[in-house]
N, CA, C and O of each residue as an XYZ file, in Angstrom:
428
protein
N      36.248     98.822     56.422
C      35.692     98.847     57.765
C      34.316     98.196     57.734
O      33.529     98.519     56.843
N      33.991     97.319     58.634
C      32.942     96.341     58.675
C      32.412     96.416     60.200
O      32.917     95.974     61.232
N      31.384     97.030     60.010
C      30.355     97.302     61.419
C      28.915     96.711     61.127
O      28.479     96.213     60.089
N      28.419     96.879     62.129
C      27.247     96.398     62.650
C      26.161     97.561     62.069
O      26.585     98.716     62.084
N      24.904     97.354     61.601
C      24.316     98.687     61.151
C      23.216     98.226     62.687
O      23.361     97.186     63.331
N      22.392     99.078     62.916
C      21.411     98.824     64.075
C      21.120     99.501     64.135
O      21.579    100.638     64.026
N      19.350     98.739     64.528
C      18.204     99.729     64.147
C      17.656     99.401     65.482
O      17.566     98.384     66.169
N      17.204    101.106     65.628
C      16.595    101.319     66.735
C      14.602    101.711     66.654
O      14.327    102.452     65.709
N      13.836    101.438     67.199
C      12.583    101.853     66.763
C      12.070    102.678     67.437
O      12.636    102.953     68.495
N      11.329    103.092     67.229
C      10.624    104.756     67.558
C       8.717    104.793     68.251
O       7.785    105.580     68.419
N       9.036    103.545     68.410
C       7.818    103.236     68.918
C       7.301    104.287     70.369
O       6.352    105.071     70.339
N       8.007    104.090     71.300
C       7.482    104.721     72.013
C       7.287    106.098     71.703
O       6.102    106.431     71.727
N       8.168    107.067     71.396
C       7.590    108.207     70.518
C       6.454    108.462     69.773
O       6.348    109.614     69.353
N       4.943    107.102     69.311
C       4.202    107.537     68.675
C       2.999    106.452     69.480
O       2.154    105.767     68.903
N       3.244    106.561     71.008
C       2.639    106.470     72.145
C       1.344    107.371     72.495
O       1.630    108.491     72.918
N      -0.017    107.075     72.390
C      -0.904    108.351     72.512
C      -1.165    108.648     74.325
O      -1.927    109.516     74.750
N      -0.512    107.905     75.019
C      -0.343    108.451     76.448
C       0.599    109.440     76.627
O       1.529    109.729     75.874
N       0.310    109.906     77.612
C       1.042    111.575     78.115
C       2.854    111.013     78.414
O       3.359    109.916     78.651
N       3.312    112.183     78.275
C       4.764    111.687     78.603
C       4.999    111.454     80.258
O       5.946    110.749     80.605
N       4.424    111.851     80.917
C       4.184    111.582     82.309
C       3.909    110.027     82.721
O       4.247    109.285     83.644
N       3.163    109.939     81.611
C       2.243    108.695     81.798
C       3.335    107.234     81.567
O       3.371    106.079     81.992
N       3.928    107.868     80.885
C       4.961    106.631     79.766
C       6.252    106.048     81.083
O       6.993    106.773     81.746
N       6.169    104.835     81.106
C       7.558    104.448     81.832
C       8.661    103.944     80.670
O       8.424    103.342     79.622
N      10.018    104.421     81.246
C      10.576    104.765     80.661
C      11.637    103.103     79.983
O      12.636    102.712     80.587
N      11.237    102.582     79.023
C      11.905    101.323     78.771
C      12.839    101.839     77.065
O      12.738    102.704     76.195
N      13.640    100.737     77.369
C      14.837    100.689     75.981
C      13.823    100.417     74.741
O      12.986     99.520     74.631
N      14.268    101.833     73.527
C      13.737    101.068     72.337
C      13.822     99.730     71.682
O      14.813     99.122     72.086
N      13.285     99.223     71.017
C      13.795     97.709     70.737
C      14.668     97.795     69.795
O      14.572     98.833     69.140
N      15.716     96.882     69.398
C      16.472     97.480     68.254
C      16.842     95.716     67.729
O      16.364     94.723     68.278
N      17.642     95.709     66.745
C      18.190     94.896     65.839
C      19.176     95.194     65.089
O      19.239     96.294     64.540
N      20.003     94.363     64.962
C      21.652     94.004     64.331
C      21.050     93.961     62.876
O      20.047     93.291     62.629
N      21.675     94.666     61.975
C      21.674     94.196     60.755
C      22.921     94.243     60.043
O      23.225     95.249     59.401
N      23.879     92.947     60.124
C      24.984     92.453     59.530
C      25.266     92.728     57.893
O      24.673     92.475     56.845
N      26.215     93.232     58.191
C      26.485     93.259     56.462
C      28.034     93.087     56.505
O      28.466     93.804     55.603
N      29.023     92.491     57.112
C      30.247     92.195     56.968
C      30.651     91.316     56.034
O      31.778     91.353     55.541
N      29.684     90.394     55.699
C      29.777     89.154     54.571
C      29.634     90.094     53.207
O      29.454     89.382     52.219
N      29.682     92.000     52.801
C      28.418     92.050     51.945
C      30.162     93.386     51.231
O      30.838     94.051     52.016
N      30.290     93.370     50.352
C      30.740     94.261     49.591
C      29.905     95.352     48.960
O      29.231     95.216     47.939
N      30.064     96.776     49.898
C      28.741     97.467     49.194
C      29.075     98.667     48.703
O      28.511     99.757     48.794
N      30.280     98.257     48.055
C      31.065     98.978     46.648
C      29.880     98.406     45.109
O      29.792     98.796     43.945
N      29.188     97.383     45.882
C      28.821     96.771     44.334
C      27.537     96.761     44.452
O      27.118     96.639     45.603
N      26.782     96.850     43.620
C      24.821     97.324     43.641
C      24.327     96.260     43.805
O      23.144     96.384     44.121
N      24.775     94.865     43.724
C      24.285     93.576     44.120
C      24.177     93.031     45.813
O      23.455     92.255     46.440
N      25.128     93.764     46.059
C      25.402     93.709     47.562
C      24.783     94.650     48.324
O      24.488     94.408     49.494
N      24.519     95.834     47.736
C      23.398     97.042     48.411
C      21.871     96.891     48.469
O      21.059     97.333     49.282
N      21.756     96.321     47.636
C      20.410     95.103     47.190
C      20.096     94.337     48.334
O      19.035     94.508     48.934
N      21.092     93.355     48.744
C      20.921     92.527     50.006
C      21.136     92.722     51.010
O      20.889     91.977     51.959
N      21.784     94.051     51.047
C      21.516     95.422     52.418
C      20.322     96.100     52.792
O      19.890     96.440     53.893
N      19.956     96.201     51.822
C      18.456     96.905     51.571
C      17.212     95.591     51.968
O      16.294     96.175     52.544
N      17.023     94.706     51.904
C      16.385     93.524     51.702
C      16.689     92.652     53.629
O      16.101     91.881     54.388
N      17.532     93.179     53.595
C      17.910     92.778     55.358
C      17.211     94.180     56.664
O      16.794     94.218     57.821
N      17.401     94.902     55.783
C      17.155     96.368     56.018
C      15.701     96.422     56.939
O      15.365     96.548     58.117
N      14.918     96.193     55.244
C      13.348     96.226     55.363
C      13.145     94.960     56.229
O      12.073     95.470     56.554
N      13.156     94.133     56.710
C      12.745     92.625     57.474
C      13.686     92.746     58.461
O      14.149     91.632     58.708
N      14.286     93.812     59.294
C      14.906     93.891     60.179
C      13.779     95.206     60.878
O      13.482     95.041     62.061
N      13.053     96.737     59.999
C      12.377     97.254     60.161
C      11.349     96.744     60.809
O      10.957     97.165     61.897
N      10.595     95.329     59.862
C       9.306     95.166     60.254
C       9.784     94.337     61.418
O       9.198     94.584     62.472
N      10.690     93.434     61.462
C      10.609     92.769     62.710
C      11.235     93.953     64.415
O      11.305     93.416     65.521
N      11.504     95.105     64.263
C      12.027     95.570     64.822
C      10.485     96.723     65.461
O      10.345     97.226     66.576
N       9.643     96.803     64.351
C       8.757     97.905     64.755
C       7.386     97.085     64.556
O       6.323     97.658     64.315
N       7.523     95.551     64.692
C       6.198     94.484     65.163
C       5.131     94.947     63.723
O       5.260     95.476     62.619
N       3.929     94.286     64.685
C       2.890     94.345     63.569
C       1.855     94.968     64.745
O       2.132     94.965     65.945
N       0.574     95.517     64.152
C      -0.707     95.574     64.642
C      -2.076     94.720     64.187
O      -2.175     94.290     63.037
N      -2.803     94.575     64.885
C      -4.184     94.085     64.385
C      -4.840     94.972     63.404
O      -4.916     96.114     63.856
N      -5.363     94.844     62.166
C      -5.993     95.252     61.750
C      -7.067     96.016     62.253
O      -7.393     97.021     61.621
N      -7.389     95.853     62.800
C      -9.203     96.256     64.056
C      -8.340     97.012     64.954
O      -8.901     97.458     65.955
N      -6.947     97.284     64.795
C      -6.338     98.050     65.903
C      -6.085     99.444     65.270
O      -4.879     99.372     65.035
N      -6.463    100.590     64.879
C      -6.618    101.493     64.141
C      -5.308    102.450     64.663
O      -4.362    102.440     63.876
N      -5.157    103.151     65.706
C      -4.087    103.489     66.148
C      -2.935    102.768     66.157
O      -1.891    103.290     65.768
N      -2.981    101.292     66.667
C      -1.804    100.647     66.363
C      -0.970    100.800     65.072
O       0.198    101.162     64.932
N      -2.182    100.305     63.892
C      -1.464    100.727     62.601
C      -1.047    101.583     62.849
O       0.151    101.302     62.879
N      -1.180    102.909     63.167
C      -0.438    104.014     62.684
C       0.490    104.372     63.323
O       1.302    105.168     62.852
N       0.600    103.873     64.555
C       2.100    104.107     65.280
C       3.208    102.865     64.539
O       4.403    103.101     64.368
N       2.480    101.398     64.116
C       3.621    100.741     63.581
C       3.966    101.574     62.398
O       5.098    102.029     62.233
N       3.122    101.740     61.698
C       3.553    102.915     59.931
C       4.682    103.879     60.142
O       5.601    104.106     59.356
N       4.399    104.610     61.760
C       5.250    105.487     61.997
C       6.504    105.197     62.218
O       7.526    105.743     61.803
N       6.325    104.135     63.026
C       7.653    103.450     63.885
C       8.084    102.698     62.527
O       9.302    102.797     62.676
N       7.940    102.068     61.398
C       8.597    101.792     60.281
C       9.287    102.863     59.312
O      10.350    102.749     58.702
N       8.115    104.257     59.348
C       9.144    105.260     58.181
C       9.919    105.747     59.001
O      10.956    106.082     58.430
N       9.942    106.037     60.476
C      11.227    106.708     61.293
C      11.975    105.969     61.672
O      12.781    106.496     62.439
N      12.175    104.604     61.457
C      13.036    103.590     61.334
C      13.464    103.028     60.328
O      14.178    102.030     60.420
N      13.099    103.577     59.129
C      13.617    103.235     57.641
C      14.292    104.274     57.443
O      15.348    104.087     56.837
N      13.980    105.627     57.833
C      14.793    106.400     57.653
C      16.519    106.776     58.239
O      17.479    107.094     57.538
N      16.475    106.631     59.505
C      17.246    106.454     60.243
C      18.280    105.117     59.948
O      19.508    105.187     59.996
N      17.458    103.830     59.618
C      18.723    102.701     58.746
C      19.138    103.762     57.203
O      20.301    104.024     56.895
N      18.079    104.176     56.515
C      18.567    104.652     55.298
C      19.797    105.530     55.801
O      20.946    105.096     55.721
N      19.537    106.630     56.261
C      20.846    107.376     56.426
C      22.407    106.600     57.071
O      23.551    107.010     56.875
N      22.112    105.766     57.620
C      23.350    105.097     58.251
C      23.686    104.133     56.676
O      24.751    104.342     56.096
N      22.936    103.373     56.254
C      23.308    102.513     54.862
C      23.904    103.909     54.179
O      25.063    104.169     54.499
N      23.394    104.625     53.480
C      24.377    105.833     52.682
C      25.481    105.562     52.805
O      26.253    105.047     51.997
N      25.773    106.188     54.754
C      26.878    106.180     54.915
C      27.621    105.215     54.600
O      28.558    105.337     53.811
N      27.294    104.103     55.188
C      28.292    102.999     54.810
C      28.548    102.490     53.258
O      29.260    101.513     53.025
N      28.104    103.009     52.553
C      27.603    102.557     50.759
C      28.968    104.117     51.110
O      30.094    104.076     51.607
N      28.547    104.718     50.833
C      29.342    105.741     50.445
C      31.033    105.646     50.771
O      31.940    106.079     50.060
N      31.166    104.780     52.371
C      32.652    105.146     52.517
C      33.282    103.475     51.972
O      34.448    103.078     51.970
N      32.483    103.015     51.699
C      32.792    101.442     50.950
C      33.242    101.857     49.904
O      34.453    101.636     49.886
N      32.799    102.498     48.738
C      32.974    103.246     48.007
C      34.463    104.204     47.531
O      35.077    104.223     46.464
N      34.645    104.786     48.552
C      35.554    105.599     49.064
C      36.724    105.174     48.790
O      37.620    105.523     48.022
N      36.483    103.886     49.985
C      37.351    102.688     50.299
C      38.050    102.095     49.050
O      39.234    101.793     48.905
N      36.805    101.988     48.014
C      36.961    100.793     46.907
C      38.181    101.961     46.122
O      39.175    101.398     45.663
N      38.129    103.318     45.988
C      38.322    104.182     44.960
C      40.001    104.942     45.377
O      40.781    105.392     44.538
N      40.239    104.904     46.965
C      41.743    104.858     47.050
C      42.491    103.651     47.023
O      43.719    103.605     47.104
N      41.696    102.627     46.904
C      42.494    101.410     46.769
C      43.184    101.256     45.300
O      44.362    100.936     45.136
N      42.352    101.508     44.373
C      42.131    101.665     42.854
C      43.643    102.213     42.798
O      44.692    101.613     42.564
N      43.314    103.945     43.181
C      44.245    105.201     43.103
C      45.715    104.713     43.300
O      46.599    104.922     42.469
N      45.913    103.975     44.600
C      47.211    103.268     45.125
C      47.479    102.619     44.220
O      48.685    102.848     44.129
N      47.090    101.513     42.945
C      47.748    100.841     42.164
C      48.494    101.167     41.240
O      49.064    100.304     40.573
């Protein structure tokens, strides 16, 4: 089974305006393809991981340096968006896996 992984960012969640205050827009998100990627094999989880992180940063932007809060909502909006791809990659590493190991069994 070959899906789409997608990452959603958490940006507005680490917003220092009131929730009142906040209008209400779509997180930004990004496709991260791995159908080309066999991730039964640690070479291929590698270049899952590596699409992963540069799908994060482009997904949860950058700040100015001189922007002190900014940093820390992008920092935020990167580990609650690394985390959230991490747990979905598992999954898919894991039932690839799965996949690879009743195929085996059947022979």
């Amino acid at each position: 089974m070959k899906t789409i992984l997608a990452l959603a960012a958490f940006a507005a969640a680490f917003t220092g305006a009131p929730a009142f205050a906040q209008s209400v827009e779509p997180s930004p998100s990004i496709a991260v393809h791995h159908a080309d990627l066999d991730l039964a094999r640690a070479h291929d989880v590698r270049r899952l991981d590596h699409r992963i992180a540069g799908a994060v940063i482009r997904v949860c932007g950058e700040a100015s340096s001189a922007d002190l809060a900014g940093e820390i909502n992008v920092t935020r909006c990167r580990a609650e968006t690394l985390a959230v791809a991490t747990a979905q990659r598992e999954a898919l590493v894991a039932a690839s896996r799965q996949t690879r190991l009743a195929s085996a069994a059947v022979r």
